[in-house]
mmCIF file of C-alpha atoms in Angstrom:
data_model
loop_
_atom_site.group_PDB
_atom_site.id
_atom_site.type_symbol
_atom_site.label_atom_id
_atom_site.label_comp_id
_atom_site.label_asym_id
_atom_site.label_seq_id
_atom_site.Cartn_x
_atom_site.Cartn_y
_atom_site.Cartn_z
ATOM 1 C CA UNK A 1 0.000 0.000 0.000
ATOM 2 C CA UNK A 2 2.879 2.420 0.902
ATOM 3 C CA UNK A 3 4.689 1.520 -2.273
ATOM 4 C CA UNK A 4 1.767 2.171 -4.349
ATOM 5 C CA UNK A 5 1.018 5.516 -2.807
ATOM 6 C CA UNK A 6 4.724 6.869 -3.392
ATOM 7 C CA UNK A 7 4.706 5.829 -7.051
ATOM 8 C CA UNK A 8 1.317 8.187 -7.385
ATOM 9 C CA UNK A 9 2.687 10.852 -5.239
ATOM 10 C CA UNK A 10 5.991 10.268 -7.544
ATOM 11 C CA UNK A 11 3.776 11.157 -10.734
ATOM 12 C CA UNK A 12 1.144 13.649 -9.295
ATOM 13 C CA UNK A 13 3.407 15.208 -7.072
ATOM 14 C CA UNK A 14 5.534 18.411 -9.249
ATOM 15 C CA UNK A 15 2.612 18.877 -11.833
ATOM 16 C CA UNK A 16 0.357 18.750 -9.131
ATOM 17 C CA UNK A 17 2.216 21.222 -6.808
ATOM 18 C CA UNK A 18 3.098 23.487 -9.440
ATOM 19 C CA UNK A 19 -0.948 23.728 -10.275
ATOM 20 C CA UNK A 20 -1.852 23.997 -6.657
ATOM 21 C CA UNK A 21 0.647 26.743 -6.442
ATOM 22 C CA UNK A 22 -0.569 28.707 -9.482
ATOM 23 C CA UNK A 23 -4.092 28.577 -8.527
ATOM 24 C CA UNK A 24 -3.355 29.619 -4.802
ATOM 25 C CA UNK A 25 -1.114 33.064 -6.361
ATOM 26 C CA UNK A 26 -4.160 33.564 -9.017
ATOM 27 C CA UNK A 27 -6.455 33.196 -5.815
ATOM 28 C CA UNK A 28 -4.568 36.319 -4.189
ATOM 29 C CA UNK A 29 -4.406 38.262 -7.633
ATOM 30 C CA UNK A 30 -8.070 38.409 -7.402
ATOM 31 C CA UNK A 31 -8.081 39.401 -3.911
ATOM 32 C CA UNK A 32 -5.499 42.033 -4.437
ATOM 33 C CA UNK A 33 -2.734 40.511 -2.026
ATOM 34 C CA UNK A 34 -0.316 39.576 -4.547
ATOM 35 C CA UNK A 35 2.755 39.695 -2.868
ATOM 36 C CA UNK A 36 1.395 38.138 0.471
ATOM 37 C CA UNK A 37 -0.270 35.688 -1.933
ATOM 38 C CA UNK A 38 3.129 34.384 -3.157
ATOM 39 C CA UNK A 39 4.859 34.287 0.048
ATOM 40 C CA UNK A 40 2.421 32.174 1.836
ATOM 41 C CA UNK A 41 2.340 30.209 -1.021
ATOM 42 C CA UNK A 42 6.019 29.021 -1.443
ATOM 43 C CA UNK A 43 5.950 28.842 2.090
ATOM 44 C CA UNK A 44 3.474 26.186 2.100
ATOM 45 C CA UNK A 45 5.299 24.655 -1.269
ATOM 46 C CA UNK A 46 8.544 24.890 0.587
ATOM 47 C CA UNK A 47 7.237 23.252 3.756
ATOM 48 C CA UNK A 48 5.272 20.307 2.075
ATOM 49 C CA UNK A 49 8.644 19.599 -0.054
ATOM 50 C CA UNK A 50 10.599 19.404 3.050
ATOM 51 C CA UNK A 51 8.248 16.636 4.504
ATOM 52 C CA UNK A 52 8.317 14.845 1.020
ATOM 53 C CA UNK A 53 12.429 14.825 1.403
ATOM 54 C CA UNK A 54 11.331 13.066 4.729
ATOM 55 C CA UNK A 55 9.404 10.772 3.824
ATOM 56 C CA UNK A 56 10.444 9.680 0.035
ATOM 57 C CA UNK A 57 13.673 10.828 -0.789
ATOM 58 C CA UNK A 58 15.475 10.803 -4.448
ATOM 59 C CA UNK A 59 18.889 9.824 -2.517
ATOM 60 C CA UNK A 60 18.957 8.906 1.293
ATOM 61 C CA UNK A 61 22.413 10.155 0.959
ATOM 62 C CA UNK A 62 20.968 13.538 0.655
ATOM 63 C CA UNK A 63 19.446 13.240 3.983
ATOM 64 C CA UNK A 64 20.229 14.662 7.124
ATOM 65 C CA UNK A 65 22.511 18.170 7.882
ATOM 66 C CA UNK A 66 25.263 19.163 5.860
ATOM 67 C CA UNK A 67 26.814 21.796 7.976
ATOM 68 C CA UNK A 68 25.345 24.727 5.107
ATOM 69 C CA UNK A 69 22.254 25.793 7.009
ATOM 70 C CA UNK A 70 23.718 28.951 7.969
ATOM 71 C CA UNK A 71 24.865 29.747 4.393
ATOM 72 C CA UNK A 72 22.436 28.736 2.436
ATOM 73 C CA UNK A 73 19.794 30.775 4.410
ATOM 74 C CA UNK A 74 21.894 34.216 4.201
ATOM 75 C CA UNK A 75 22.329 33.433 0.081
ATOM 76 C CA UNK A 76 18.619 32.892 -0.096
ATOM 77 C CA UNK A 77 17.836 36.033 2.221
ATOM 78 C CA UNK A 78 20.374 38.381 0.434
ATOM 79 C CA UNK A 79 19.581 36.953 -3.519
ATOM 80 C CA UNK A 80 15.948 37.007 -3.114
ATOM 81 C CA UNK A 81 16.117 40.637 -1.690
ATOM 82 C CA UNK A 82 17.998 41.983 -4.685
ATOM 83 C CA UNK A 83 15.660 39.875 -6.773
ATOM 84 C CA UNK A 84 12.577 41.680 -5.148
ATOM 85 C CA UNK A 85 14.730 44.926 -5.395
ATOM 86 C CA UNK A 86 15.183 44.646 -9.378
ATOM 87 C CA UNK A 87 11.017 43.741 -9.945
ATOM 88 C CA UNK A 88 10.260 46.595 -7.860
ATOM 89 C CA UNK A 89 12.944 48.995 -9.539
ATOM 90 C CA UNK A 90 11.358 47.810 -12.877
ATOM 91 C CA UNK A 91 7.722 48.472 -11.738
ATOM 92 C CA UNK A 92 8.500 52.267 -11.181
ATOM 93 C CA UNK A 93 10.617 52.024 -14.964
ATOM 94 C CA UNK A 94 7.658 50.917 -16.697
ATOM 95 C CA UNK A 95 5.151 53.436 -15.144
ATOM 96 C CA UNK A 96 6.807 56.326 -14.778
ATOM 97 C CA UNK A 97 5.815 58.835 -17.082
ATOM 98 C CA UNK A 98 9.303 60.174 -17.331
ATOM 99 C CA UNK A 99 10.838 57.593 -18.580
ATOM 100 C CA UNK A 100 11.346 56.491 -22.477
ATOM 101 C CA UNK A 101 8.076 55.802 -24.439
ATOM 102 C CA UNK A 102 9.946 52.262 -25.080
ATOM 103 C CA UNK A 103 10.335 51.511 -20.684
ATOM 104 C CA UNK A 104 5.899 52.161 -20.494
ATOM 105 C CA UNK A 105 4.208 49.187 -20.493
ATOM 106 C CA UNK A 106 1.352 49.689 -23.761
ATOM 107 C CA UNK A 107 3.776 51.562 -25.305
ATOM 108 C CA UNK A 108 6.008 48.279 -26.940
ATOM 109 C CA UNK A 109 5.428 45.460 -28.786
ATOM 110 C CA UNK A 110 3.698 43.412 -26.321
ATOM 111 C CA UNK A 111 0.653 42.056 -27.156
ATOM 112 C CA UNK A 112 -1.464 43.823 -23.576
ATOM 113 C CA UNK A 113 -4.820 42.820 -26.264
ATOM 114 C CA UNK A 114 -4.055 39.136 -25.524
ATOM 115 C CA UNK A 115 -5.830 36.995 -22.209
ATOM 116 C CA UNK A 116 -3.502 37.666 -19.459
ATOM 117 C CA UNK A 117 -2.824 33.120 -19.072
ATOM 118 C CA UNK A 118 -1.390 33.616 -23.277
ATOM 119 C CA UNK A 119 0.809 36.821 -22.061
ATOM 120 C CA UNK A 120 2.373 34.458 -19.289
ATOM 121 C CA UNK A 121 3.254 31.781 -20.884
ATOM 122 C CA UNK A 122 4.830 34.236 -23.791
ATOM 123 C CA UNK A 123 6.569 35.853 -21.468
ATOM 124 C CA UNK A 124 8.166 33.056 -19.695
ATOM 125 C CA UNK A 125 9.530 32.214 -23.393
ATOM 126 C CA UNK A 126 10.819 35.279 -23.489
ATOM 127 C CA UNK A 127 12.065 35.515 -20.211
ATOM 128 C CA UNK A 128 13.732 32.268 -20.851
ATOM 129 C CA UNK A 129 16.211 33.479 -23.627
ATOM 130 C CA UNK A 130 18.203 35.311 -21.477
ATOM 131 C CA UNK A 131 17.741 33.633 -18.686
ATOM 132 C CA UNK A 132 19.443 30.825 -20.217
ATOM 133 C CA UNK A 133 22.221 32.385 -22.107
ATOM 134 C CA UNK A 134 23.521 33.967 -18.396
ATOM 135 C CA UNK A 135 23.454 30.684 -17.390
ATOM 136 C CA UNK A 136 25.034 29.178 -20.228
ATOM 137 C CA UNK A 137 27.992 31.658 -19.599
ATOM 138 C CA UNK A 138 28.279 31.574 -16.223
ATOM 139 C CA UNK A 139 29.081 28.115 -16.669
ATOM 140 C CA UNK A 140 31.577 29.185 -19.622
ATOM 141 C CA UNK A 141 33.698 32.421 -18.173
ATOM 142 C CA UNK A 142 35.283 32.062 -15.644
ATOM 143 C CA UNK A 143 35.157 35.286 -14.472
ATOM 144 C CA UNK A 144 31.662 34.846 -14.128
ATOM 145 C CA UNK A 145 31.636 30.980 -12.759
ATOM 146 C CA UNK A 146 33.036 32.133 -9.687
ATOM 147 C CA UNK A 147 29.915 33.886 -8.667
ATOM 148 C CA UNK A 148 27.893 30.739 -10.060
ATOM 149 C CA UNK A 149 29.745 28.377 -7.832
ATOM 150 C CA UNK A 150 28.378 29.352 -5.022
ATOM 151 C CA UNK A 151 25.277 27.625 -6.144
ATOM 152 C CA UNK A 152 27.366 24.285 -7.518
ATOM 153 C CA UNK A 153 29.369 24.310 -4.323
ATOM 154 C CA UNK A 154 26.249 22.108 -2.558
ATOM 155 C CA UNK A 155 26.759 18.527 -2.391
ATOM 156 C CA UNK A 156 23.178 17.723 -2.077
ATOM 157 C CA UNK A 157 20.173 18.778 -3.795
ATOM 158 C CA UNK A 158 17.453 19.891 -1.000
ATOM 159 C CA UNK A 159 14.539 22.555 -0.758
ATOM 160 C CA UNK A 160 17.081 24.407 1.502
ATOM 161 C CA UNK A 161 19.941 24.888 -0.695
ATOM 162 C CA UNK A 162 17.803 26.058 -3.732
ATOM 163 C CA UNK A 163 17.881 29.791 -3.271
ATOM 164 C CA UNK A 164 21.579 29.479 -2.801
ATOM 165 C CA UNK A 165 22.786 31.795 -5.018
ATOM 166 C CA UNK A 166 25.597 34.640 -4.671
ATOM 167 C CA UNK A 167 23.783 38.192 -5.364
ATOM 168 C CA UNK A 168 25.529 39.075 -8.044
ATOM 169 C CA UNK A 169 25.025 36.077 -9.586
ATOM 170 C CA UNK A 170 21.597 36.247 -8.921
ATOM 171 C CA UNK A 171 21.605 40.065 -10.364
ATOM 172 C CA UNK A 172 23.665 39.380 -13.633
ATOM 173 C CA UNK A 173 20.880 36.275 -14.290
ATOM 174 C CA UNK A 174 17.603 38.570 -13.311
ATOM 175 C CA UNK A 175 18.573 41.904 -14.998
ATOM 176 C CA UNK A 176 18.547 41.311 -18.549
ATOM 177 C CA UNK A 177 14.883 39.648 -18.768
ATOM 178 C CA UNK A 178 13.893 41.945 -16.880
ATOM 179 C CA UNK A 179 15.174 44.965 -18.908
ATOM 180 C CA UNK A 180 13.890 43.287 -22.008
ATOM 181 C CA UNK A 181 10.394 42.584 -20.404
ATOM 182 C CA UNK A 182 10.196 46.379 -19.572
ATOM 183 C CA UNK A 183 11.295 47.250 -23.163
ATOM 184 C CA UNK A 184 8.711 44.949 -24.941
ATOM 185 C CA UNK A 185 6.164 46.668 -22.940
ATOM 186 C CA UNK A 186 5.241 43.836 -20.667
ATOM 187 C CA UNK A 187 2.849 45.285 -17.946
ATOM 188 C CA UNK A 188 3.384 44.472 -13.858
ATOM 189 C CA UNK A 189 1.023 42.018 -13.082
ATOM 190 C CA UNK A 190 2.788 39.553 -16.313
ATOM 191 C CA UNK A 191 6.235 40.302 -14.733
ATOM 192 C CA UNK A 192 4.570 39.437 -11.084
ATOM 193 C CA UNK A 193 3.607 36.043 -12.486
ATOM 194 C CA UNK A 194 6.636 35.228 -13.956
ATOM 195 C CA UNK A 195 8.518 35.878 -11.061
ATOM 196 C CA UNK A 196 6.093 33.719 -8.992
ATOM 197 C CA UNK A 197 6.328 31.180 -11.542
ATOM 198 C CA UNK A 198 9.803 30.902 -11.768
ATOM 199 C CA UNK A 199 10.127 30.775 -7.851
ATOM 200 C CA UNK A 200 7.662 27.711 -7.676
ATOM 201 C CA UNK A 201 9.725 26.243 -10.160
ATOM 202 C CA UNK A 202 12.946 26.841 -8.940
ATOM 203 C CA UNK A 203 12.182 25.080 -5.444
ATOM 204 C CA UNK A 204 10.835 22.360 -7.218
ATOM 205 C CA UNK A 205 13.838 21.519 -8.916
ATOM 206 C CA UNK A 206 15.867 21.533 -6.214
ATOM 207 C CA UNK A 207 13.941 19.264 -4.237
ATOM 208 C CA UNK A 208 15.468 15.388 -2.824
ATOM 209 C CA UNK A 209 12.254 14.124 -3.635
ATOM 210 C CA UNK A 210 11.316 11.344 -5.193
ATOM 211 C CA UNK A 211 9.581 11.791 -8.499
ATOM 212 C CA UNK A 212 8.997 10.791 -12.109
ATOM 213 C CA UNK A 213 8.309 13.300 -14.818
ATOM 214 C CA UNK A 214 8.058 11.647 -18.421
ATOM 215 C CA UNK A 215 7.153 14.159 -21.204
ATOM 216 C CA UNK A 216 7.564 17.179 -18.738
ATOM 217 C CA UNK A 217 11.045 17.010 -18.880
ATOM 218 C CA UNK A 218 10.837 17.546 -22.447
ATOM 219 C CA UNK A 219 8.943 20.725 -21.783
ATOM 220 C CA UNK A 220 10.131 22.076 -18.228
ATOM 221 C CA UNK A 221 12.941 22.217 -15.832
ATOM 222 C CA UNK A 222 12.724 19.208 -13.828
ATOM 223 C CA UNK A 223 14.569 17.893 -11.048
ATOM 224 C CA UNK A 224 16.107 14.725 -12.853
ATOM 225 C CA UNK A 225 17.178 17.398 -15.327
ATOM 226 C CA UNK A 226 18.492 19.351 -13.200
ATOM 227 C CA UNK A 227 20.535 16.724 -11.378
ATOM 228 C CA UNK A 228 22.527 16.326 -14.387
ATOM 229 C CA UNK A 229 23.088 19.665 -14.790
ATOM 230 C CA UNK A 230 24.722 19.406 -11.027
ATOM 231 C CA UNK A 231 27.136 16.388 -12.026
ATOM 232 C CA UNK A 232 30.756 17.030 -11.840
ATOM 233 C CA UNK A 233 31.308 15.284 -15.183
ATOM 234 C CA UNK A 234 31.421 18.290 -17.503
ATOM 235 C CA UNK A 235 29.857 16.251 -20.487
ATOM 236 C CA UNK A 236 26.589 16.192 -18.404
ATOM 237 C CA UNK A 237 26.795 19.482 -16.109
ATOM 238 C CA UNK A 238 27.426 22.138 -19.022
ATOM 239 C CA UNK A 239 23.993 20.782 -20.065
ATOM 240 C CA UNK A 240 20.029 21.974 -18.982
ATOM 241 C CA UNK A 241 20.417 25.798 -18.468
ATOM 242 C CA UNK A 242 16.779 26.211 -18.448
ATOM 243 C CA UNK A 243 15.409 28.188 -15.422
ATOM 244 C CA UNK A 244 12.027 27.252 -15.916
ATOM 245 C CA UNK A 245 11.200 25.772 -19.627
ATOM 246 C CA UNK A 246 14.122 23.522 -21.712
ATOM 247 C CA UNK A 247 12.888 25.527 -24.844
ATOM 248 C CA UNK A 248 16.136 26.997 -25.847
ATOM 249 C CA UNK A 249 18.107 24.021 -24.619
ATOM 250 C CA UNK A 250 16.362 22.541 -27.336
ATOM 251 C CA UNK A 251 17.433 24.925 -29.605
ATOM 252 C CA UNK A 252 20.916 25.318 -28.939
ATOM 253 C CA UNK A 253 21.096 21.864 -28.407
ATOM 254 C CA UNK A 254 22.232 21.700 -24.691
ATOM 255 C CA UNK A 255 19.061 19.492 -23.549
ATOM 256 C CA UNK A 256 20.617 16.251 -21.620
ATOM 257 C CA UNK A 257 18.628 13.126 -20.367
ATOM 258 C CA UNK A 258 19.893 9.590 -20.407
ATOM 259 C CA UNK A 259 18.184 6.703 -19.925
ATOM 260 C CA UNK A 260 19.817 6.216 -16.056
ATOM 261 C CA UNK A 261 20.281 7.479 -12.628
ATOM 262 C CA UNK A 262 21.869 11.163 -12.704
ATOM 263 C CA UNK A 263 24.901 10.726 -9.981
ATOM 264 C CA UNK A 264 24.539 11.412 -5.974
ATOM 265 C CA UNK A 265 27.997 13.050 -5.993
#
């Protein structure tokens, strides 16, 4: 009975958490509490990973402290604040009337005309593009890898050590979508969802949780992708630089998945 239940809970459990997660953020949209929306939200996500790491892990190995509590919690607090600092910084560029015709949202190319579910998943397309290309070269100048290996330093891939990011690394990878979103003309409330989004995302990839993903993988960051991308063997970890969606690892032909277990070490 147990054995059955984790091999549901392994197929329900990210598709079904993500969902949950949207619906809760779209519930607080409507209610106008965005922002407290989101936090209570990948609280809850955060918390109800943590007891899935419990009780059916991806690698027992992964289990148990690591001696990077304290560190992973100050990258976390420090990268998410200048996260929060950029989207809010880029709120007051796209509305302010003194700024360039090009920074207002209306005023680009975005289509504001179109249901605000088709502008979301547009933007996290185009969001994507440079997302992955400053994670493709953090990986590739070195200069820039030493701010990225903060995150690779973990030897375990938990809930807690997701947000463990240096801030400028976390800067140099939120800046340019964000300064392209603004210049398209995307409005607030489609940059608030992305960000959202990509957070729920993000700490589901992380997670030591059991799970099985067929054709999502093809589609979205998964963990089991994004194991690989943690392997020390270069051949597999200068692969899956998605943040969210493995569009453009598709294109540039960086997509990796074999048909076995991604390593523990």
């Amino acid at each position: 009975m147990i054995k059955t239940l984790r091999t549901a809970v392994a197929w329900i459990a990210w598709p079904g958490l993500l969902l949950l997660s949207i619906l809760a953020t779209a519930l607080g949209f409507a209610l106008g509490q965005e922002m407290i929306a989101f936090y209570l939200t990948y609280t809850a996500l955060a918390i109800v990973l943590l007891l899935l790491e419990r009780w059916t892990p991806h690698e027992e190995s992964w289990q148990g402290r690591d001696g990077q509590l304290p560190s992973d919690i100050g990258h976390t607090v420090v990268s998410t604040a200048a996260v929060q600092g950029m989207l809010a910084f880029s709120g007051m560029v796209g509305v302010s009337a003194g700024m360039s015709a090009i920074a207002r949202p209306g005023a680009g190319i975005w289509p504001l005309h179109w249901p605000l579910a088709a502008q979301i998943v547009l933007g996290l397309v185009v969001l994507e593009f440079p997302l992955y290309w400053a994670h493709r070269i953090a990986h590739q100048v070195k200069a820039v890898w030493y701010f990225h290996a903060v995150h690779h330093s973990v030897e375990r891939l938990t809930v807690l050590n997701s947000g463990r990011f240096h801030f400028v690394d976390a800067i140099k990878s939120v800046l340019p979508g964000i300064a392209l979103l603004v210049a398209v003309g995307a409005p607030m409330d489609v940059m608030t969802w992305l960000s959202a989004i990509g957070a729920y995302i993000g700490i589901l990839t992380h997670c030591n949780v059991a799970m099985r993903f067929g054709v999502l993988s093809l589609v979205f960051t998964t963990p089991e992708l994004h194991r690989w991308h943690h392997s020390q063997n270069m051949r597999e970890g200068n692969r899956n630089y998605g943040e969210s969606l493995m569009i453009w690892d598709w294109v540039f032909g960086s997509w990796f998945n074999e048909n076995r277990r991604p390593p523990a070490d």
